[in-house]
Structure formats: structure tokens, C-alpha cells
Coordinates of C-alpha atoms and ligand atoms in Angstrom, one line a residue:
X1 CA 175.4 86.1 137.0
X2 CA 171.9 86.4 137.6
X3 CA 170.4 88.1 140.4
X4 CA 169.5 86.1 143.7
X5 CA 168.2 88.3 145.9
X6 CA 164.4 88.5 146.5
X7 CA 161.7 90.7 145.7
X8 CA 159.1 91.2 148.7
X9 CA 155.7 91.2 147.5
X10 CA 153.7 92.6 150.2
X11 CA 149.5 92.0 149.7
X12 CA 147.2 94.5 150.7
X13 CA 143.3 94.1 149.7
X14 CA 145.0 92.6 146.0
X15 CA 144.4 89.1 146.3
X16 CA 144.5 87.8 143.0
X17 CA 147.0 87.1 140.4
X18 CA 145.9 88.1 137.5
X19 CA 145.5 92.0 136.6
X20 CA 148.3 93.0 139.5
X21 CA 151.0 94.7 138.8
X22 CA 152.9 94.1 141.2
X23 CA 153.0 90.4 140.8
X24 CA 153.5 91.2 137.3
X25 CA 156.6 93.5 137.4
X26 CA 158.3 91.2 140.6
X27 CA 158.0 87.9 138.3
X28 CA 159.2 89.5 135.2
X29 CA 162.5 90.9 137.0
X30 CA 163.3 87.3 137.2
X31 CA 164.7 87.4 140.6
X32 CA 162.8 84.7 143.3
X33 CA 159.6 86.6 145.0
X34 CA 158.8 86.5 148.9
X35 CA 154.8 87.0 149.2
X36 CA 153.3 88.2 152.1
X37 CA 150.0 90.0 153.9
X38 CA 150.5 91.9 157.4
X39 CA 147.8 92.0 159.7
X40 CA 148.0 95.6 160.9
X41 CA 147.4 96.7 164.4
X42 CA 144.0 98.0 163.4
X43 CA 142.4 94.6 162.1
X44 CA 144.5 92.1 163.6
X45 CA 141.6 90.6 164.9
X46 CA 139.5 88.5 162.5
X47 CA 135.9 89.8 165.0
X48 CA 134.2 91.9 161.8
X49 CA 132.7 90.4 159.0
X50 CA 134.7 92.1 156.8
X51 CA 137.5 90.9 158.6
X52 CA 136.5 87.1 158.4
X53 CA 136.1 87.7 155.1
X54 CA 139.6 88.8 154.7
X55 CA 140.5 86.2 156.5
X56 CA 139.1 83.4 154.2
X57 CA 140.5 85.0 151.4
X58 CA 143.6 85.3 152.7
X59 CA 143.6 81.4 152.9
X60 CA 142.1 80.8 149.4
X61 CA 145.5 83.1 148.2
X62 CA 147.5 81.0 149.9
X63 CA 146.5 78.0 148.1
X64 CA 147.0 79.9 144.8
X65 CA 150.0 80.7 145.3
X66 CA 151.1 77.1 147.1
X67 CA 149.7 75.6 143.7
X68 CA 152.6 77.6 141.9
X69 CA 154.8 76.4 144.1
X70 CA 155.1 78.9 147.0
X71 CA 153.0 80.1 149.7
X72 CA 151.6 83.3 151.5
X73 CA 153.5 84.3 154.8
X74 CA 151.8 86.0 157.2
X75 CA 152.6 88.5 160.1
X76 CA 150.7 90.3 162.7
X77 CA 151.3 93.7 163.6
X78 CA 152.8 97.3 163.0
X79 CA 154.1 97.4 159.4
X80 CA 156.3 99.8 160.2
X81 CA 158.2 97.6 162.5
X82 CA 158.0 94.3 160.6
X83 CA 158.9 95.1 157.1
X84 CA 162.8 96.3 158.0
X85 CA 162.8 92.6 159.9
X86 CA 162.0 90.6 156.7
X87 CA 164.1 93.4 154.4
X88 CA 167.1 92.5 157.0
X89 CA 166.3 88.7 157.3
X90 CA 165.2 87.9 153.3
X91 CA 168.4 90.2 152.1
X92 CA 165.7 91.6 149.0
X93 CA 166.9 93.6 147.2
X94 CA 163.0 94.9 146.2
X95 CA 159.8 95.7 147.9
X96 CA 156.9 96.2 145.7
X97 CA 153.1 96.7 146.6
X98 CA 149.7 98.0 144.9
X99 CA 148.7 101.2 146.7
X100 CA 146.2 101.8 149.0
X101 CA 144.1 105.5 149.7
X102 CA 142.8 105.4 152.8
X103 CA 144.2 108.1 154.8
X104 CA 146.1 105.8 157.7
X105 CA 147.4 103.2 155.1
X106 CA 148.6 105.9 152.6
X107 CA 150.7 107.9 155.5
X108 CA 152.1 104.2 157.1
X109 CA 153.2 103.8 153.2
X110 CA 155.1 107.0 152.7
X111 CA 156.9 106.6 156.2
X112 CA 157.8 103.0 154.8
X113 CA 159.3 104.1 151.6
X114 CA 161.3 106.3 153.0
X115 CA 162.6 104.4 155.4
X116 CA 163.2 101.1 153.4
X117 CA 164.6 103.1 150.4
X118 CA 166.8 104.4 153.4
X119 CA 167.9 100.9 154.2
X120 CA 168.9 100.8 150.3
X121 CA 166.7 99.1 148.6
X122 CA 163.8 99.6 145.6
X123 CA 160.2 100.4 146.6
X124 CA 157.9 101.0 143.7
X125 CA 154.4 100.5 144.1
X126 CA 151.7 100.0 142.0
X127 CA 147.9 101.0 140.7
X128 CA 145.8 99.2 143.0
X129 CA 142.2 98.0 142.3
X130 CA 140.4 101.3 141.2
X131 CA 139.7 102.4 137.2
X132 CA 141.0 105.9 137.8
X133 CA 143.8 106.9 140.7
X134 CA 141.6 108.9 142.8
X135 CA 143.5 111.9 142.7
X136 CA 143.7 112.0 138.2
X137 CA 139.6 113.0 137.9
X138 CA 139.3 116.9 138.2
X139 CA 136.9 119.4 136.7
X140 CA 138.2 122.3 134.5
X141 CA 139.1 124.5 137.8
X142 CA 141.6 121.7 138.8
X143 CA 138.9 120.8 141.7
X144 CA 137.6 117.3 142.4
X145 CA 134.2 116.9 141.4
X146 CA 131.5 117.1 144.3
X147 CA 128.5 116.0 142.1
X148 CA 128.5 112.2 141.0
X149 CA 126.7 113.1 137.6
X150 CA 129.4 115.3 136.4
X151 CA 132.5 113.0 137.8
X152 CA 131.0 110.2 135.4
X153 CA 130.3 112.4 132.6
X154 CA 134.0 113.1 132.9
X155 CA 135.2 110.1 133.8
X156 CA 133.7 108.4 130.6
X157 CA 134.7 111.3 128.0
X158 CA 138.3 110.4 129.1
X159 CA 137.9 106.8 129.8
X160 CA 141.2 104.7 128.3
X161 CA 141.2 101.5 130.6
X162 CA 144.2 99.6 130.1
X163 CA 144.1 95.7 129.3
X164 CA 144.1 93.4 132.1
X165 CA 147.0 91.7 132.7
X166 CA 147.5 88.0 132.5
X167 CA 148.9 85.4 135.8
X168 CA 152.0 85.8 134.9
X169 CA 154.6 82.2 134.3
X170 CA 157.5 80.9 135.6
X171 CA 157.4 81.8 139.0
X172 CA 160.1 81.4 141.1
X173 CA 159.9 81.7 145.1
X174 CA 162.5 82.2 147.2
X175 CA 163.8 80.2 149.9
X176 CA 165.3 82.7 152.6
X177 CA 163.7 81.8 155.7
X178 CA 161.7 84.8 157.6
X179 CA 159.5 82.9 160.2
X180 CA 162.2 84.3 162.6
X181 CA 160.8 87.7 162.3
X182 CA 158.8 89.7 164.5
X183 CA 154.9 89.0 164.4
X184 CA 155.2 85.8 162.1
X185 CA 152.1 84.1 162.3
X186 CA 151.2 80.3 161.6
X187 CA 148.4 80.2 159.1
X188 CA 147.0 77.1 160.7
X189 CA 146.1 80.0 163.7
X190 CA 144.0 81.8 160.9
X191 CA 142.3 79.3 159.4
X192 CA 141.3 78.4 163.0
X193 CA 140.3 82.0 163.7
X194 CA 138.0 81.6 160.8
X195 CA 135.5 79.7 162.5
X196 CA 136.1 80.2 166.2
X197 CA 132.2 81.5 166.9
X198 CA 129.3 80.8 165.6
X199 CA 128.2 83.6 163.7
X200 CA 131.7 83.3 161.3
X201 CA 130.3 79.5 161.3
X202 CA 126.8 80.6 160.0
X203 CA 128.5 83.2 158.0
X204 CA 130.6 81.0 155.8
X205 CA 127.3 78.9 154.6
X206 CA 126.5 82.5 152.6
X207 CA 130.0 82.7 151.2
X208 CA 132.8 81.6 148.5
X209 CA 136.2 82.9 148.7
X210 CA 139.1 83.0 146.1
X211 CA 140.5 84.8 142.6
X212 CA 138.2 81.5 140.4
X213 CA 135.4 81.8 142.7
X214 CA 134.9 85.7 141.8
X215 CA 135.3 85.0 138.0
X216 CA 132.6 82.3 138.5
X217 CA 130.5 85.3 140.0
X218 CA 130.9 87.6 137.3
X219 CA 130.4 84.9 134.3
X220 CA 126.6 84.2 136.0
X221 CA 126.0 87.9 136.2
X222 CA 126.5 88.7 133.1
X223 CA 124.9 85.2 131.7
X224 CA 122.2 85.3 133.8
X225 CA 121.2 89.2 135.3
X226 CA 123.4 92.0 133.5
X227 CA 120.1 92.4 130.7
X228 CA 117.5 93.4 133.5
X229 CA 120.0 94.7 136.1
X230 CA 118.1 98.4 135.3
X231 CA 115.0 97.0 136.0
X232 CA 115.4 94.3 138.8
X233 CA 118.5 95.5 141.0
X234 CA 115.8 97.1 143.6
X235 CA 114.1 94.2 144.2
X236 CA 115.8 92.3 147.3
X237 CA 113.9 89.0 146.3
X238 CA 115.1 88.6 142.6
X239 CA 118.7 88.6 143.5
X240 CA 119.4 90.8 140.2
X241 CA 122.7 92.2 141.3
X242 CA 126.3 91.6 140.7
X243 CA 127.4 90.2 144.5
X244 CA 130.5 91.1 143.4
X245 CA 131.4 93.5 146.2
X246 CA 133.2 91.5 148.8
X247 CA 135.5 90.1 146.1
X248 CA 135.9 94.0 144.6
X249 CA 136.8 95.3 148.0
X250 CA 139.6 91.8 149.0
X251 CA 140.6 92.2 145.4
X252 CA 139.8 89.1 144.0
X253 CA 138.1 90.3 141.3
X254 CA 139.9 94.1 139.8
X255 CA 137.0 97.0 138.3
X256 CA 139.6 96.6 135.3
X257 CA 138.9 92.7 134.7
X258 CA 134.5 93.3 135.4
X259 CA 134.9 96.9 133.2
X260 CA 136.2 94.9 130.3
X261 CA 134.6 91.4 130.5
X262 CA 131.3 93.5 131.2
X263 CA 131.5 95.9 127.9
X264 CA 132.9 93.0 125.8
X265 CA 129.6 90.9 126.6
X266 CA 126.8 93.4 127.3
X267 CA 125.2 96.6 125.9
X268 CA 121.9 98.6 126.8
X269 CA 120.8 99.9 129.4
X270 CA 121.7 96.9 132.1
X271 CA 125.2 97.5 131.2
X272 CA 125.6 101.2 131.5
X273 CA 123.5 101.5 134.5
X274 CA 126.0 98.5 136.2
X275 CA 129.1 100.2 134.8
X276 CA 127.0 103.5 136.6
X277 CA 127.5 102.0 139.7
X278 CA 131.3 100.6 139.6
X279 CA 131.3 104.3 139.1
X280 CA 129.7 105.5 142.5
X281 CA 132.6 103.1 143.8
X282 CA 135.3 105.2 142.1
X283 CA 133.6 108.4 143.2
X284 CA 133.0 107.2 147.1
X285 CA 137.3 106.4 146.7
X286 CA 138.1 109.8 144.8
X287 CA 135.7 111.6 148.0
X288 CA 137.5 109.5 150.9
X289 CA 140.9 111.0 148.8
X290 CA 140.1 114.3 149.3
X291 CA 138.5 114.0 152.7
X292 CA 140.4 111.7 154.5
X293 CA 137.8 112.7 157.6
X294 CA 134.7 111.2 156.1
X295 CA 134.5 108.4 158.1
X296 CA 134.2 111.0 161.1
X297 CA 132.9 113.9 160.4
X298 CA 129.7 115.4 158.8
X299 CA 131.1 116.8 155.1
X300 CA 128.3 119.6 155.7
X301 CA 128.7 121.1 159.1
X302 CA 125.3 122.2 159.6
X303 CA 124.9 118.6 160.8
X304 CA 127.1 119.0 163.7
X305 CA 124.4 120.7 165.4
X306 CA 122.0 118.1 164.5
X307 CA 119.8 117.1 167.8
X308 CA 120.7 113.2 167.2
X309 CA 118.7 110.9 169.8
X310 CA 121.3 109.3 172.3
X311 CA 122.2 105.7 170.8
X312 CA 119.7 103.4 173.1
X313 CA 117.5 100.8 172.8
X314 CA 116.6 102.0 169.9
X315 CA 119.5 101.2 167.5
X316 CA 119.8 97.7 169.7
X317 CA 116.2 97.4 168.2
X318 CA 117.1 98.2 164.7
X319 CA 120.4 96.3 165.1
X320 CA 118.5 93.3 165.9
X321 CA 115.9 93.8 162.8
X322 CA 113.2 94.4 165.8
X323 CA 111.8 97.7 164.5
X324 CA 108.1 96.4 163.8
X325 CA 108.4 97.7 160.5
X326 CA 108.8 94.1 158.1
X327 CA 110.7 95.4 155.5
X328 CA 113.7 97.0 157.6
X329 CA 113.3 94.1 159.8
X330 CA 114.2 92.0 157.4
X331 CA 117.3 93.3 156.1
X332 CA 118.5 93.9 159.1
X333 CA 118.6 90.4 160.2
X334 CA 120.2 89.5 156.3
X335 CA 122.9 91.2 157.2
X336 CA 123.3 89.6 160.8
X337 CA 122.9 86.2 159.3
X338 CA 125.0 86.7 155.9
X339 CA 127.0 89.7 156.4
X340 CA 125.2 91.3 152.8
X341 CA 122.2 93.3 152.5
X342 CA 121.5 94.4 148.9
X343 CA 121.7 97.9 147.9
X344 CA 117.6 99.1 148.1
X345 CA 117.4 97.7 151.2
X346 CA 121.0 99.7 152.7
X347 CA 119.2 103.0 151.5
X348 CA 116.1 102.3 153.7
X349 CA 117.5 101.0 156.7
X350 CA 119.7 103.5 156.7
X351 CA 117.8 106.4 156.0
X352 CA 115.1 105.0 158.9
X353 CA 117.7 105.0 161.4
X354 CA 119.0 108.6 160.8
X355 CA 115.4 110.3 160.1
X356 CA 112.7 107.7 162.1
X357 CA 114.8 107.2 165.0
X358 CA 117.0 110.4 164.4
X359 CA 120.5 108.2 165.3
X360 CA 123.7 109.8 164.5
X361 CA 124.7 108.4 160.9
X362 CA 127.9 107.0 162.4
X363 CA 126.3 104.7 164.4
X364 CA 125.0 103.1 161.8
X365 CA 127.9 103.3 159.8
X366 CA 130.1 101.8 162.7
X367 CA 127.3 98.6 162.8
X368 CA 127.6 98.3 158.8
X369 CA 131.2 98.2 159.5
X370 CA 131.3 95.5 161.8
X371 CA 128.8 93.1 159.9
X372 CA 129.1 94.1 156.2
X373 CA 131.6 91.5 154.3
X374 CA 131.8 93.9 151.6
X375 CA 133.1 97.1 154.2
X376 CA 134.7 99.4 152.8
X377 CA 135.8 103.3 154.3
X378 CA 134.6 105.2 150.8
X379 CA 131.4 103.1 149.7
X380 CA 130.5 102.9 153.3
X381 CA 130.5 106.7 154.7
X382 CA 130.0 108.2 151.7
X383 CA 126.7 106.8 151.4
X384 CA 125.8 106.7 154.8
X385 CA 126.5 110.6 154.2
X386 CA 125.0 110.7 151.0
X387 CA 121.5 109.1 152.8
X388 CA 122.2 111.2 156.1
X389 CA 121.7 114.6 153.6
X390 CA 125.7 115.7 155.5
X391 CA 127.7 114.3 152.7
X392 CA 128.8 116.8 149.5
X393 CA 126.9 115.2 147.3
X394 CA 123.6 113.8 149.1
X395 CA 119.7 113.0 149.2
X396 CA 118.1 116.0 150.8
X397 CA 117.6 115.7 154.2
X398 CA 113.9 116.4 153.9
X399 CA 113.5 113.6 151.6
X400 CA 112.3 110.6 154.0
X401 CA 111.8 107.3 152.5
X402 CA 109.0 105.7 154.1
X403 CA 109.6 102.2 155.3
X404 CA 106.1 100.8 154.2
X405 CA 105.5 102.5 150.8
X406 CA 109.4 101.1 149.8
X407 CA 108.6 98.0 151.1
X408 CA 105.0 97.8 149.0
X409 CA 106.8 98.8 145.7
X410 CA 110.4 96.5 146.0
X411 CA 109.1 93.2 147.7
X412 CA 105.1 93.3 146.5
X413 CA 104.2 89.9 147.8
X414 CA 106.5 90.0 150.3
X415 CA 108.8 87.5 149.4
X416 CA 111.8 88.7 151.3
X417 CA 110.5 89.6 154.3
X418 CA 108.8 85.8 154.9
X419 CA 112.7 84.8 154.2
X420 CA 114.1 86.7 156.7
X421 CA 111.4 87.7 159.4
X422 CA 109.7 84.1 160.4
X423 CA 107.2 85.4 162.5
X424 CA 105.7 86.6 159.2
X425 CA 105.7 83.7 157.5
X426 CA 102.3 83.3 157.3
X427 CA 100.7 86.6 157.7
X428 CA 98.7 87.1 154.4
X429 CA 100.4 89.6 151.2
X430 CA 97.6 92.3 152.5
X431 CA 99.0 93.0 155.7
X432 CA 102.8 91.9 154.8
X433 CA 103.9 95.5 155.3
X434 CA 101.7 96.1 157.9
X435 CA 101.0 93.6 160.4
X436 CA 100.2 95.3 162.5
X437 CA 96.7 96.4 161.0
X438 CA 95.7 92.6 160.6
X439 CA 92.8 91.4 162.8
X440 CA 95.2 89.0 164.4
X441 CA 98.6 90.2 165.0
X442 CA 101.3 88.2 164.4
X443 CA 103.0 86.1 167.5
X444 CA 106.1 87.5 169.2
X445 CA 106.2 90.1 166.2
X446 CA 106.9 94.1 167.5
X447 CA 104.3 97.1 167.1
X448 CA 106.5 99.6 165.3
X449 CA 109.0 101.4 166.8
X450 CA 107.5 104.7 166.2
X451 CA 104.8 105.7 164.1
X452 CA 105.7 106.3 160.1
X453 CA 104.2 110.1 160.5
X454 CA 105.5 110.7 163.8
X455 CA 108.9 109.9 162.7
X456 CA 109.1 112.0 159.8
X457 CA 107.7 114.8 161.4
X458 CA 110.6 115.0 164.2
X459 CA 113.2 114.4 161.6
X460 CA 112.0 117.3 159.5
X461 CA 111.3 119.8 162.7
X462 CA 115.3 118.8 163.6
X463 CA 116.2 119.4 160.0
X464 CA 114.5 123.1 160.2
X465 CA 116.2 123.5 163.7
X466 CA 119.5 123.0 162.3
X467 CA 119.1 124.7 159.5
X468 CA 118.0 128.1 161.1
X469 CA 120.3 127.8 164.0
Ligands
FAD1 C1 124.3 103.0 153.8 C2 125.1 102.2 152.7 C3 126.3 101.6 153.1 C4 127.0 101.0 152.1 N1 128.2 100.4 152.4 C5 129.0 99.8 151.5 C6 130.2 99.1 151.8 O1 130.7 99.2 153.0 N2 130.9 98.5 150.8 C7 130.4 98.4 149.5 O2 131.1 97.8 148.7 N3 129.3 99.1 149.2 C8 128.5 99.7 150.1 N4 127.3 100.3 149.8 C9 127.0 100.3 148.3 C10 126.1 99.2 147.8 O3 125.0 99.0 148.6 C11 126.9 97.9 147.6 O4 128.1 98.1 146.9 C12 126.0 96.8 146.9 O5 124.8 96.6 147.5 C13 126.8 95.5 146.7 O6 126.1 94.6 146.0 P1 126.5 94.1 144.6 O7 127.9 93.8 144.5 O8 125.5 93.0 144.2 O9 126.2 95.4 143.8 P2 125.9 95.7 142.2 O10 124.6 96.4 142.2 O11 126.1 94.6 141.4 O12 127.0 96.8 141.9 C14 128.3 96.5 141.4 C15 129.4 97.1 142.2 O13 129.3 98.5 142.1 C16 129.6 99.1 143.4 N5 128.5 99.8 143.9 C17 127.2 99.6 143.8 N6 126.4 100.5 144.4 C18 127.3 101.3 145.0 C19 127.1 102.5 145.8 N7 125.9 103.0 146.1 N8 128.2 103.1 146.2 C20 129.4 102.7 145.9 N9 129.6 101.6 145.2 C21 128.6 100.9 144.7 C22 130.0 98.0 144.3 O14 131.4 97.8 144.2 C23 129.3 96.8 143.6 O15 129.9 95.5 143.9 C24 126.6 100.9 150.7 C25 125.3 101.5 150.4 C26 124.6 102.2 151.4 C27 123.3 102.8 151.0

């Protein structure tokens, strides 16, 4: 007689079903699957970005899964706590996930397998949405790599990614009822919580969600932008770029699936400086791995005795995109209204903050954190690091970009900053970057913040401090 009981499927930043194994192992046992996502103490409120954006993926799953039949169940809380409800209530006889390497959901795992194994029943989990396990890439000491050059070079002599997987058939759901457990959520209440302000309202008009909607993404790239993505991914205006990195982080899309589909259909330079950059996301996971502090602390702890400015008016200014200098400004309020700021213009916002207005990198990081769709622990502090000059591998500290020159060479006629920065609109391509050396300055528009020279100078002066201290 077959096997009734169910296997749990429980969804964590995997929401796709193609390419995950879990899915694919639970549907080939042939027993009837329970699927569901826990809203953990941590983000149980949809208020970031990157939270919405969970959020609105979470629903787009749900319809996936309801056009197979089933349907996503959701829960708010401490995992630790609902899991044995749903074990006790579902009788399963399996609980199967993708892993996750962040530091707090890595331990709440191991606690959990223990403790559900305890109760009697399978646990296995799963690769989850990286090329290489973070922990399998290590030099010929046994170390993990500190410089990104050398973890690629390594990466790519021993590169054997496995074949994607296919959506698997015949599902079958089970119908054990679990809405009785603890933290059961409607998901009526989160497709309300979706758009409950305005910014999530605004936010959504920048946005698709969903598994199809992330294929879509990747087909155009590589139709349309993979050839010149060397050459044009600096450029804010041209839109050259994959915007695949909201769907990467939720897990709509897997690096395996854009590693594959990208190799089959490209070659050149485009390619291998795109498949370059999946890599800086591997390497940003494989740092977080071995430094489960990075979100906290400087990795170089000469910086701890860095004289940072006291957060003031001066991050609200750059917050707001009100620094005076055009081309900061107008990322700045990109991100506000979209929740994405392309790559170029992350590096110079971020770099002005910590050098210019000498802010503690972590603010920064915590304001990316709270607006970026895309957030995500590794990619985000390790290049906040990385452009601070405190992370193991970094720019130098004395290396400041300057906000006018970077603004000159990747938006010449000043295409993106009239998008984003109205008041500029109509100030002429001669004084786009510098408005305010135009006869006429432009209405309700800031002087700068501080001066470029002024600015660098501090920052360098601090950097000698700290470095003779
Ligand atoms: C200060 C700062 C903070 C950042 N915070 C994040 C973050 O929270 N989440 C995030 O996904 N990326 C972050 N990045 C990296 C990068 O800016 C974004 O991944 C990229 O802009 C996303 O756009 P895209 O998908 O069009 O990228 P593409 O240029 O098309 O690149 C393809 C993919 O490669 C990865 N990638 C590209 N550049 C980097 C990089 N420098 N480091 C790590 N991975 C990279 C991303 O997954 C991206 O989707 C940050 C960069 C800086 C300088």
C-alpha cells in the first residue's frame, strides 16, 4: 500500500518550480506534498522593500502552485515553534527545504533538524540557489579565498554546473488541514499588506513578480543587452544590465538556470564579464560564510577607530537624494521611487557617503537594506565593505571617486539625472553636473553638501589618522 503521509515542503527565498530540488525529490517520492513559507520573526513585517518584494512574490508562488492544483500556506512567526505544530497536525512523514547560509537562518535550521528528526521523521535539505555551496571553493592551503580574482580563477578551472532541473508532473497535494496551527496566516492579509502605503503603491509600478516573469527577464537580456553588457553596464541611462537581481535573491530565477541559458546563447566578452559578476555574488555568499559578522563589523579592524561623522542631517540629505551633487541625487531618489539603483551608481553613492560625508558604512548599508528590492546580507555588506576600503577584499580607502568627474563620464548628456532630479530638467548639458556654476541656478535645487576637494581631503586626513594610530 502506497504511502499517505505528507511531505512538508517548507519555501525559503526558492520560489520557483523549476531547478529546485526539493520540489523535485518531495514529488518524485510520490507521497502528497504540503507547501509552505514562514514569515520569521525578523521580517514578519512586509515595511522594506525587499520585504514587499517578498511579499509579491510570495503571492505570484501561490498562484503557481494553485494552477497545479494546490496552494501556498503561510505562517507568521518563530520557526522553531511552528514547524513541530504542522509536523504534529499534517502527520508527514518528511520535511524537506533548500538551505539557506546566512548565519541566523543556518543555526535556526540545525536546531530544527535535530529536533524534528527527534520527533521521528526525515529532514534532508537541499542545494539552494548558489553555483557553488559556499563552503566547497578553497585555495590550495584549505583557506577560503580573500581576493575575488583568484576565487573566479578557481572557481572556473573546476566549474561542473549540473543541469537544471525540469517542473516536475504529477503533483499531488495533500489534504490534511493545518490552518489550526499556531501563526497560520490568511493570504488575503498579505496580499492586502502589499499595498497598504503608498510608497509599496508607487513601488509596484517598477516591478513584475513570479517564476515566468524572471524567464521573460532573462530572454530580453540576452536578446537584447548580453553583446554590449562590457561596454554599456556603467551607464545608468542605457539600461544595459540584467535586472535580474530581485528575482536571483526571491529565487525565481536560480544562477544554475541564467549560468546555462547565458553560455548556451552568448560568447565574448558581454558574456564572460556577466558570468564575472554572478561570480561577485557567489564570492559576497562564500565571504558572509566565513564571516557570519559582516553585516556588523568592519572585516579590517583598523576601521574601528575610524572618526566617522555622527549620522545627521547629513545622511537625511543624502537619503533624500538632496546632496547638490546631480548625479548622486539622482540615484538616490531611484532607489526611493523604485526600490533599484543600477550598479555604477551604488558604487558612487556609496563611496560619497563614507569618504565626502565620512558616514559610518553601516548606515548606508542599513538604508540600502530597507529600500533595495534586490537586498541581500552578502551582495549588500560585502560591497558596502568592499567600497568603505574595511572589507578583505576592497577599493583602497584613499581611492575617492569623485561625484562630478563619474557623473561626466557615465551619464554625458545627462540623461538620468533630468529623469530623476526634476529641478534639472532644463538646466543645459554644460552645467548638468554642476549647476551650481550656471549663471542662473536652478530653482529649489541644493548648493552641494560639501565641497568635492574639501571632502576628499577630510576623508584622506581620517584615513592617515587611522592608519597611524
Ligand atoms: C554598495 C552596494 C550595495 C549593493 N547591494 C546589493 C544587494 O543588496 N543585493 C544585490 O543583489 N546586489 C547588490 N549590489 C551589487 C549590484 O549593484 C547589484 O547586484 C546589481 O546592480 C543588480 O542589477 P542587475 O541585476 O541588473 O545586475 P547585472 O549587472 O545584470 O548582474 C547580474 C547579477 O550579478 C550579481 N551582481 C552584479 N554585480 C554584483 C556585485 N557587485 N556584487 C555581488 N553581486 C553582483 C547580481 O546577482 C546581479 O543580478 C550592491 C552593490 C553596491 C556597490
Amino acid at each position: 500500500m502506497s504511502d499517505t503521509r505528507p511531505i512538508l515542503i517548507w519555501f525559503r527565498h526558492d520560489f520557483r518550480l523549476r531547478d529546485n530540488a526539493a520540489i523535485t525529490a518531495a514529488i518524485q517520492s510520490r507521497n502528497p506534498v504540503i507547501c509552505f513559507y514562514i514569515q520569521e520573526s525578523a521580517d514578519a513585517k512586509t515595511e522594506s522593500a525587499a520585504d514587499w518584494w517578498v511579499a509579491e512574490s510570495l503571492l505570484a508562488l501561490n498562484r503557481q502552485l494553485k494552477e497545479k492544483g494546490g496552494q501556498l500556506h503561510l505562517f507568521e512567526g518563530d520557526a522553531e515553534k511552528i514547524i513541530p505544530e504542522i509536523v504534529q497536525q499534517s502527520h508527514a512523514c518528511k520535511l524537506f527545504w533548500n538551505r539557506r547560509y546566512d548565519f541566523k537562518g543556518k543555526e535556526t535550521d540545525q536546531i530544527l533538524k535535530k529536533s524534528i528528526r527527534a520527533m521521528g521523521l526525515e529532514v534532508q535539505s537541499f542545494p539552494n540557489n548558489l553555483l557553488n555551496e559556499p563552503w566547497t571553493v578553497k585555495n590550495d592551503k584549505g583557506q577560503p579565498f580573500r581576493i575575488f580574482s583568484a576565487y573566479w580563477r578557481a572557481v572556473q578551472r573546476h566549474m561542473n554546473i549540473q543541469a537544471v532541473l525540469p517542473c516536475p508532473e504529477n503533483w499531488v497535494f495533500s489534504t490534511r488541514e493545518i490552518r489550526h496551527c499556531l501563526g497560520y496566516k490568511d493570504i488575503a492579509i498579505l496580499a492586502k499588506e502589499t499595498q497598504d502605503s503608498s510608497w509599496k503603491i508607487k513601488l509596484k509600478q517598477s516591478h513584475r513578480f513570479g517564476e515566468n516573469e524572471a524567464h521573460k527577464q532573462l530572454k530580453s537580456f540576452i536578446e537584447n543587452d548580453l553583446a554590449h553588457y562590457a561596454k554599456e553596464r556603467d551607464f545608468p541611462a542605457k539600461d544595459g544590465t540584467s535586472l535580474l537581481s530581485a528575482f536571483l535573491r526571491s529565487g525565481q530565477i536560480s544562477s544554475k538556470q541564467i549560468w546555462h541559458e547565458v553560455t548556451k546563447n552568448g560568447s565574448g566578452e558581454g558574456t564572460s564579464k556577466f558570468l564575472e559578476e554572478l561570480g561577485w555574488r557567489e564570492f559576497a555568499w562564500s565571504v558572509l560564510w566565513e564571516h557570519p559578522d559582516l553585516n556588523q563589523h568592519n572585516l579590517r579592524p583598523e576601521f574601528d577607530k575610524m572618526p566617522w561623522k555622527k549620522a545627521s542631517d547629513n545622511l537625511q540629505r543624502w537619503k533624500e537624494g538632496q546632496t547638490g551633487y546631480p548625479f548622486i541625487d539622482a540615484g538616490m531618489r531611484a532607489l526611493w521611487q523604485t526600490g533599484f539603483m543600477p550598479n555604477r551608481l551604488r558604487m558612487v553613492t556609496a563611496s560619497f557617503l563614507v569618504k565626502h560625508l565620512l558616514i559610518d558604512w553601516r548606515e548606508g548599508k542599513k538604508w540600502f537594506a530597507q529600500t533595495l528590492v534586490d537586498y541581500d546580507p552578502a551582495c549588500n555588506a560585502t560591497n558596502w565593505q568592499w567600497v568603505a576600503g574595511s572589507g578583505i577584499e576592497s577599493a583602497p580607502y584613499f581611492r575617492i571617486m569623485n561625484p562630478i568627474l563619474q557623473s561626466q563620464k557615465f551619464d554625458p548628456d545627462g540623461q538620468y539625472i533630468r529623469e530623476w532630479v526634476k529641478e534639472l530638467a532644463d538646466v543645459s548639458t554644460a552645467f548638468i553636473h554642476t549647476p551650481w556654476k550656471a549663471d542662473k541656478q536652478p530653482a529649489n535645487y541644493p548648493l552641494p553638501i560639501i565641497a568635492h576637494e574639501e571632502g576628499r581631503n577630510r576623508a584622506l586626513r581620517a584615513w592617515k589618522e587611522i592608519r597611524h594610530a
